Short mmCIF file of C-alpha atoms and ligand atoms in Angstrom, two decimals:
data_model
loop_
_atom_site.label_atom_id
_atom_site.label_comp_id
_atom_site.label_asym_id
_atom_site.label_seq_id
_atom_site.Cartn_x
_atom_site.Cartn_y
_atom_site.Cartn_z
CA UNK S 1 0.00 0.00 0.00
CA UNK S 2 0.95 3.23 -0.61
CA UNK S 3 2.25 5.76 2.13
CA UNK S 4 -1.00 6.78 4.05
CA UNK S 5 -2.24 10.43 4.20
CA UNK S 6 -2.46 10.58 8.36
CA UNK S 7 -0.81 8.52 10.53
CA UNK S 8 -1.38 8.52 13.87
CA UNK S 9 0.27 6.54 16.60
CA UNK S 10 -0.20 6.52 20.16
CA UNK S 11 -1.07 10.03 20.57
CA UNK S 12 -1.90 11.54 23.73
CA UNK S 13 -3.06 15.77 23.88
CA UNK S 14 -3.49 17.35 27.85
CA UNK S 15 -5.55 20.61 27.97
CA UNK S 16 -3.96 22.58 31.19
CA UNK S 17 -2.52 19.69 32.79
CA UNK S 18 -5.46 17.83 32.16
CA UNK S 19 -4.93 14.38 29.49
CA UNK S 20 -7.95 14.01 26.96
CA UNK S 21 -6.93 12.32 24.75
CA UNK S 22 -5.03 9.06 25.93
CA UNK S 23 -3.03 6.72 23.03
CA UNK S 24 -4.98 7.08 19.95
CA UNK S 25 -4.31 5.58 16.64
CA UNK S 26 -5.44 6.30 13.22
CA UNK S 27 -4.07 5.72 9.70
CA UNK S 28 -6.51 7.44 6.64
CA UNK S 29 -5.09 6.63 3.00
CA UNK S 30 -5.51 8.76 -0.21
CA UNK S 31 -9.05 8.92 -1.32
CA UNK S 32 -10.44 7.67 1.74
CA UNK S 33 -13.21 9.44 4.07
CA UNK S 34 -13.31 8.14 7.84
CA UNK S 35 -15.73 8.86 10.46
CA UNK S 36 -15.13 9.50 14.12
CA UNK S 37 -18.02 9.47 16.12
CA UNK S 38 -18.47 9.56 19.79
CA UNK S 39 -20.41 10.84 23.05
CA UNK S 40 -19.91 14.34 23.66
CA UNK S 41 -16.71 15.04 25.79
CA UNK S 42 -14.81 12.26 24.49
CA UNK S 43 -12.04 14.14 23.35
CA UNK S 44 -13.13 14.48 19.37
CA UNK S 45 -12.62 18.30 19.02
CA UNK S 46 -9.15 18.24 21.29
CA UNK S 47 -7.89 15.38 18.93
CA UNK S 48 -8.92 17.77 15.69
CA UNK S 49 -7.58 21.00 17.38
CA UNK S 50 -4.57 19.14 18.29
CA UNK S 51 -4.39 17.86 14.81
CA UNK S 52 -4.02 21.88 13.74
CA UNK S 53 -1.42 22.82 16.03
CA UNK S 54 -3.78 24.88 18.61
CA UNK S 55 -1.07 26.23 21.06
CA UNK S 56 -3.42 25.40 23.85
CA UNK S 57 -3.11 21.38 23.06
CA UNK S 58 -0.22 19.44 24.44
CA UNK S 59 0.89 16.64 22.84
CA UNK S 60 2.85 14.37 25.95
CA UNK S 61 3.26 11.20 23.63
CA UNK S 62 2.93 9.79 20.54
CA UNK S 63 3.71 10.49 16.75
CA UNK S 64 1.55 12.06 13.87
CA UNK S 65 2.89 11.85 10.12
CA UNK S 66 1.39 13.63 7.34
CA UNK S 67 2.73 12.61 3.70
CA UNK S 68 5.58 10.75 6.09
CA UNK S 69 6.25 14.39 7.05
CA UNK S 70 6.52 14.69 11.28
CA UNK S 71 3.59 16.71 11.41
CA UNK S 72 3.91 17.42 15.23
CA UNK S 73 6.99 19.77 14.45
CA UNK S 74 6.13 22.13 11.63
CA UNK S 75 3.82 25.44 12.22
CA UNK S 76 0.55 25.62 11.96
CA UNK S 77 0.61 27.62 8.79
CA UNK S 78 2.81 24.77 7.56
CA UNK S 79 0.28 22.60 7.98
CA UNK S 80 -2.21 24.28 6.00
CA UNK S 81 0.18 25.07 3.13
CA UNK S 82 1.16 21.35 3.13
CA UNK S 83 -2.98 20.56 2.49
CA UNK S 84 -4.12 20.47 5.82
CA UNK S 85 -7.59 21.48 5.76
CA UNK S 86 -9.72 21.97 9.58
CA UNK S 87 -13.79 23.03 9.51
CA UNK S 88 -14.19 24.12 13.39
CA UNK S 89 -16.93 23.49 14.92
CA UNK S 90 -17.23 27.00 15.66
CA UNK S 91 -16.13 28.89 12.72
CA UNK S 92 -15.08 32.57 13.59
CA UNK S 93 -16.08 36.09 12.48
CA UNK S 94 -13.43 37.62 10.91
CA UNK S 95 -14.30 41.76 10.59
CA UNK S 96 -13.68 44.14 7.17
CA UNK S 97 -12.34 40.92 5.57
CA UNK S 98 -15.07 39.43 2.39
CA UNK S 99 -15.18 36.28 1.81
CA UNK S 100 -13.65 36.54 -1.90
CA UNK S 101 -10.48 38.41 -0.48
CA UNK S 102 -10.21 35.39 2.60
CA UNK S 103 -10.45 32.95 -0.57
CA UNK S 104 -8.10 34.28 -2.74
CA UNK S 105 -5.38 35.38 -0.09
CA UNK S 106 -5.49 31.84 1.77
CA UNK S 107 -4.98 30.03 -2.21
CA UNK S 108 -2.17 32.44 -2.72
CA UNK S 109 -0.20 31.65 0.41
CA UNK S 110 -0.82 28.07 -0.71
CA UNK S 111 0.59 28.03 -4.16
CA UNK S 112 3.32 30.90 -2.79
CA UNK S 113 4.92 33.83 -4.14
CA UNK S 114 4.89 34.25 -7.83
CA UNK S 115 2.57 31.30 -8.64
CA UNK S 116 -0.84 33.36 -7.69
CA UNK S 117 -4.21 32.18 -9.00
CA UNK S 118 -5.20 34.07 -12.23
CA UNK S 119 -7.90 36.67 -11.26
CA UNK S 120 -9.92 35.60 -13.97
CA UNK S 121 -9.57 31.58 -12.79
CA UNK S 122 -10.18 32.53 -9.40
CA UNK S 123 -13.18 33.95 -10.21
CA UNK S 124 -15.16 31.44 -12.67
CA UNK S 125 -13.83 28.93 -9.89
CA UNK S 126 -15.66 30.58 -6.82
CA UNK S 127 -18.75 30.80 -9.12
CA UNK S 128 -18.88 27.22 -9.86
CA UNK S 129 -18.25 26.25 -6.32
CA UNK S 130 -20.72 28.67 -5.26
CA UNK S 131 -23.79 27.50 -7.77
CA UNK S 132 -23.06 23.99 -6.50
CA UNK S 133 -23.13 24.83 -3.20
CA UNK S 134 -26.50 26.80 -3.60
CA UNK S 135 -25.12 29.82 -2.58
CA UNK S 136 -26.65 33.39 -3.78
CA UNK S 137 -23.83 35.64 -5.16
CA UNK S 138 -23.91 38.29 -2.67
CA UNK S 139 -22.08 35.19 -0.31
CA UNK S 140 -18.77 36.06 -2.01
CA UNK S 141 -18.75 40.14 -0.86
CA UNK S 142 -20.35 39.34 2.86
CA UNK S 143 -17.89 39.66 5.52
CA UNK S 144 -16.36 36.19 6.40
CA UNK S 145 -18.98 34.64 8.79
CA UNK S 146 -20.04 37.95 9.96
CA UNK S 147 -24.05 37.65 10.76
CA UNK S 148 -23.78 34.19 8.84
CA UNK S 149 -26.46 31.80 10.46
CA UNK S 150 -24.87 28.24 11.83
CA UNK S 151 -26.29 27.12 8.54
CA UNK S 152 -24.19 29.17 6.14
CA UNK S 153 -21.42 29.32 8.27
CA UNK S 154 -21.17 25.79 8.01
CA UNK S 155 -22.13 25.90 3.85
CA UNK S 156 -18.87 28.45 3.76
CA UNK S 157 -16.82 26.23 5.17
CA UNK S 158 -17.71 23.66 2.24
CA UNK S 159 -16.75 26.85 -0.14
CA UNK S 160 -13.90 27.25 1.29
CA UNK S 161 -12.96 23.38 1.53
CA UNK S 162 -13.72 23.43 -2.32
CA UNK S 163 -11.27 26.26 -3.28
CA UNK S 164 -8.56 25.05 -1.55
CA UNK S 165 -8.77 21.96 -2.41
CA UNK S 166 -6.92 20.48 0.24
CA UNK S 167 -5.11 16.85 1.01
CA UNK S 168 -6.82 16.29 3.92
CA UNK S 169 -9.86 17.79 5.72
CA UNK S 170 -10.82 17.53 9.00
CA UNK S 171 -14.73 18.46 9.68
CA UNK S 172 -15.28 18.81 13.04
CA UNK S 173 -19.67 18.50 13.57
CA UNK S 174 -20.04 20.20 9.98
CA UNK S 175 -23.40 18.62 10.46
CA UNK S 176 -24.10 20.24 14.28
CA UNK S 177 -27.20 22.91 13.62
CA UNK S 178 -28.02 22.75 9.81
CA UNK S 179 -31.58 21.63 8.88
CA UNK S 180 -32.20 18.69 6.13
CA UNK S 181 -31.25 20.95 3.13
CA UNK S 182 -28.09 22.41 4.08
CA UNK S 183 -27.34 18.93 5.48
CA UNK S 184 -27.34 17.68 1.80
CA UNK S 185 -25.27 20.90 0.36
CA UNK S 186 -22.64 19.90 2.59
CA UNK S 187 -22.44 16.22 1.56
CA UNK S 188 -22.80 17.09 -2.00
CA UNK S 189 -19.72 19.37 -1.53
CA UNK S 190 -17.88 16.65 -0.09
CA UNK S 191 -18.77 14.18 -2.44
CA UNK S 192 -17.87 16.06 -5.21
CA UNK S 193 -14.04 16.07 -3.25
CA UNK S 194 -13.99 13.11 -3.74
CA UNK S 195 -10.55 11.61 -5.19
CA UNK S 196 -7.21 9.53 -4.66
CA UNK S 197 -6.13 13.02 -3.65
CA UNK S 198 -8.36 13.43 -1.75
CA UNK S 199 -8.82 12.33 1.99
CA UNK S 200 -11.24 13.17 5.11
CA UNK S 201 -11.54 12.88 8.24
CA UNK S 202 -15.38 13.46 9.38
CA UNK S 203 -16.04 14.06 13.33
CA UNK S 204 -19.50 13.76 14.04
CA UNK S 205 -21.57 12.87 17.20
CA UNK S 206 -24.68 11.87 15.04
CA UNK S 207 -24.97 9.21 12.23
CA UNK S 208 -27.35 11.14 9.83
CA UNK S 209 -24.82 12.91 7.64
CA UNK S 210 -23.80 10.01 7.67
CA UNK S 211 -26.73 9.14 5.46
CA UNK S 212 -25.74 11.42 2.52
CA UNK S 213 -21.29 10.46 2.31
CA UNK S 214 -20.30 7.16 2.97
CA UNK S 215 -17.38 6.86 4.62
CA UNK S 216 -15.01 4.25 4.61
CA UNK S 217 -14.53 3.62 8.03
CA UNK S 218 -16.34 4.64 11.17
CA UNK S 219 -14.24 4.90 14.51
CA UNK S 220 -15.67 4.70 17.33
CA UNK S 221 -14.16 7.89 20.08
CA UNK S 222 -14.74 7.06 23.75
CA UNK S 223 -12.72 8.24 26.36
CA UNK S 224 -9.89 9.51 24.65
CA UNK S 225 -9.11 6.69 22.17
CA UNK S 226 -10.46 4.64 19.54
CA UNK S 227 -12.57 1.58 21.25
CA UNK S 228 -14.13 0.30 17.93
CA UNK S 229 -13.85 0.65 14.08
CA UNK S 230 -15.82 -1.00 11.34
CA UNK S 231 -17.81 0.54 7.63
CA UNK S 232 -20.62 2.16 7.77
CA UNK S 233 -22.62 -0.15 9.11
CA UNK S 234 -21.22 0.52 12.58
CA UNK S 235 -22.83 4.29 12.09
CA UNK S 236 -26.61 2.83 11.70
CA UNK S 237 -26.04 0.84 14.54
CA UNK S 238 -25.28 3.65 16.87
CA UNK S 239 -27.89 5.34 15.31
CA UNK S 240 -30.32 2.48 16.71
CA UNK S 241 -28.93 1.75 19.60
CA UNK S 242 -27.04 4.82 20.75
CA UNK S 243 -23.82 4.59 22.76
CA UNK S 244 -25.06 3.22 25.90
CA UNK S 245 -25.29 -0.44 23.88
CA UNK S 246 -21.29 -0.25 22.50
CA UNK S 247 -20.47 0.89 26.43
CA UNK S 248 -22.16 -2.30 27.78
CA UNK S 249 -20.38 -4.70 25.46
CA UNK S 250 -16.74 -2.84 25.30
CA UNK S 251 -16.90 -2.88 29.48
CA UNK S 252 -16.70 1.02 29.54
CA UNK S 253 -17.36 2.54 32.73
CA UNK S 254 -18.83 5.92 32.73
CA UNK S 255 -16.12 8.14 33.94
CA UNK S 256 -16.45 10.16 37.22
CA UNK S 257 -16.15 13.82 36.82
CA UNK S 258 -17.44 13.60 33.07
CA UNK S 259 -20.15 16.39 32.12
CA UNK S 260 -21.77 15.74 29.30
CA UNK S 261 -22.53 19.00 27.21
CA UNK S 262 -24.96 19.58 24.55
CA UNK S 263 -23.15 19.62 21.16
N1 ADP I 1 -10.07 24.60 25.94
C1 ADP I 1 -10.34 23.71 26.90
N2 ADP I 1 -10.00 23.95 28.19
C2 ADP I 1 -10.27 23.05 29.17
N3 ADP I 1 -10.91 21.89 28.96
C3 ADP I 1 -11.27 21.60 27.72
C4 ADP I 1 -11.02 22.49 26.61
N4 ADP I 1 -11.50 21.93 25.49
C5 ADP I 1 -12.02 20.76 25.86
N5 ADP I 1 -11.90 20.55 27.18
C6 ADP I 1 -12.36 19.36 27.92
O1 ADP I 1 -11.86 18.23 27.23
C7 ADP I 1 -12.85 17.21 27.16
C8 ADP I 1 -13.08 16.81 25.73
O2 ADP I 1 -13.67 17.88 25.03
P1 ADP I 1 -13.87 17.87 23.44
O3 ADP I 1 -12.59 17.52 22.80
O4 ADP I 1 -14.49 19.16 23.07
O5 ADP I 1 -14.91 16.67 23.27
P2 ADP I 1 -15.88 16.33 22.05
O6 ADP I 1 -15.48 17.14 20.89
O7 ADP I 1 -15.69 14.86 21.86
O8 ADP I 1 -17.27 16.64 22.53
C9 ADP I 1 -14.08 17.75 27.89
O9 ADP I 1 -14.07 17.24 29.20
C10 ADP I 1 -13.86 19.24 27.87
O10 ADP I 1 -14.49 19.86 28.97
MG1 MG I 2 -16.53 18.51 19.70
#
């Protein structure tokens, strides 16, 4: 097989002292989409943050390679330009900046100095992207994600996924919020991604996006690590049975001091 996309081995992030997430493992090859789903405070978003380079994450053990580069030493920017790709589950408002310029200067710094996207390319590009994402035109002069609803927040991050055209993407709960519609832009954006050059790595705590991309592989996130993995037919079955059923079986205890919060 060929060298995978993400490799993860043993890794273990602390927030403030605190460990989260505690040896996980994870290997995603070109062209392939994986699922991690899990129970709310499980560590999904600190493993995705982590992923990024957030400052506030702190990786104690374990190794990450991306494209057999060690991913855990290069900048954050790095890892972007390289064709790292993160949807937060919060996006952020940024203020005076459109959504065209964000576009156009994130490509740039991509392809680098002297190799900038053709004005002309950039533009017939965004439209396309745009009219299969259902977006209205006025989307590319709005202020990035200022007054967007969760909906098109989420719908922009797609956009933006789709211009950059990234190696890997990370979608942390794309799906949390958006109604049945918007549900099915999204997949249709990432479904159209879809390539050898293409990988994904979709963090979800619910099954029904999982409905409209099949991934394959679905990980199972509890407690800081990886307790089961399987295709898609692991999602439906959490779906029936929620997590409570895979707890029983697996021999997880609940964890003391654990608070679930609403996603
Ligand atoms: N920035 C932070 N500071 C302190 N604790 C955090 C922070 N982010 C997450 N946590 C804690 O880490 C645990 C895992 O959170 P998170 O990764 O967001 O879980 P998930 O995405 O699976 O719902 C939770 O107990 C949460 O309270
Ligand atoms: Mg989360």
């Amino acid at each position: 097989m060929s060298q995978p996309v993400l490799k993860i081995e043993n890794l273990h992030v602390a927030i403030e002292g605190k460990e989260i997430v505690k040896g996980f493992d994870l290997e995603i090859h070109g062209g392939e989409i994986h699922a991690i789903m899990g129970p709310n405070g499980t560590g999904k978003s600190t493993l995705a943050s982590a992923l990024m380079g957030h400052p506030k994450y702190e990786i104690t053990e374990g190794k990450v390679t991306f494209l057999g580069q060690d991913l855990l030493e290069m900048e954050v920017d790095e890892r972007a330009r390289a064709g790292m790709f993160l949807a937060m589950q919060y996006p952020s408002e940024i203020a005076g900046v459109t959504n065209s310029d964000f576009l156009r200067t994130a490509i740039n710094a991509r392809r680098g100095e002297g190799n900038e996207i053709p004005l002309m390319k950039f533009i017939k590009k965004l439209d396309e992207k745009m009219a299969l994402l259902d977006m209205g035109e006025e989307f590319a002069t709005r202020y990035l994600n200022e007054g967007f609803s969760g909906g098109e927040k989420k719908r922009n991050e797609i956009l933006q996924l789709m211009m950059l055209e990234p190696k890997l993407a990370i979608l942390d709960e794309i799906d949390s919020g958006l109604d049945i519609d918007a549900l099915k832009v999204v997949a249709k954006g990432v479904n159209a991604m879809r390539s050898p050059e293409f990988s994904c790595l979709i963090i979800t705590h619910y099954q029904r996006l999982l409905n409209y991309i099949t991934p394959d592989k679905v990980h199972v996130m509890m407690q800081g690590r990886i307790v089961k993995s399987g295709g898609p037919e692991l999602a439906e079955r959490l779906e029936a049975e929620g997590y409570d059923g895979l707890k029983k079986e697996l021999g997880i205890e609940e964890e003391e001091g654990t608070v679930e919060q609403e996603a």
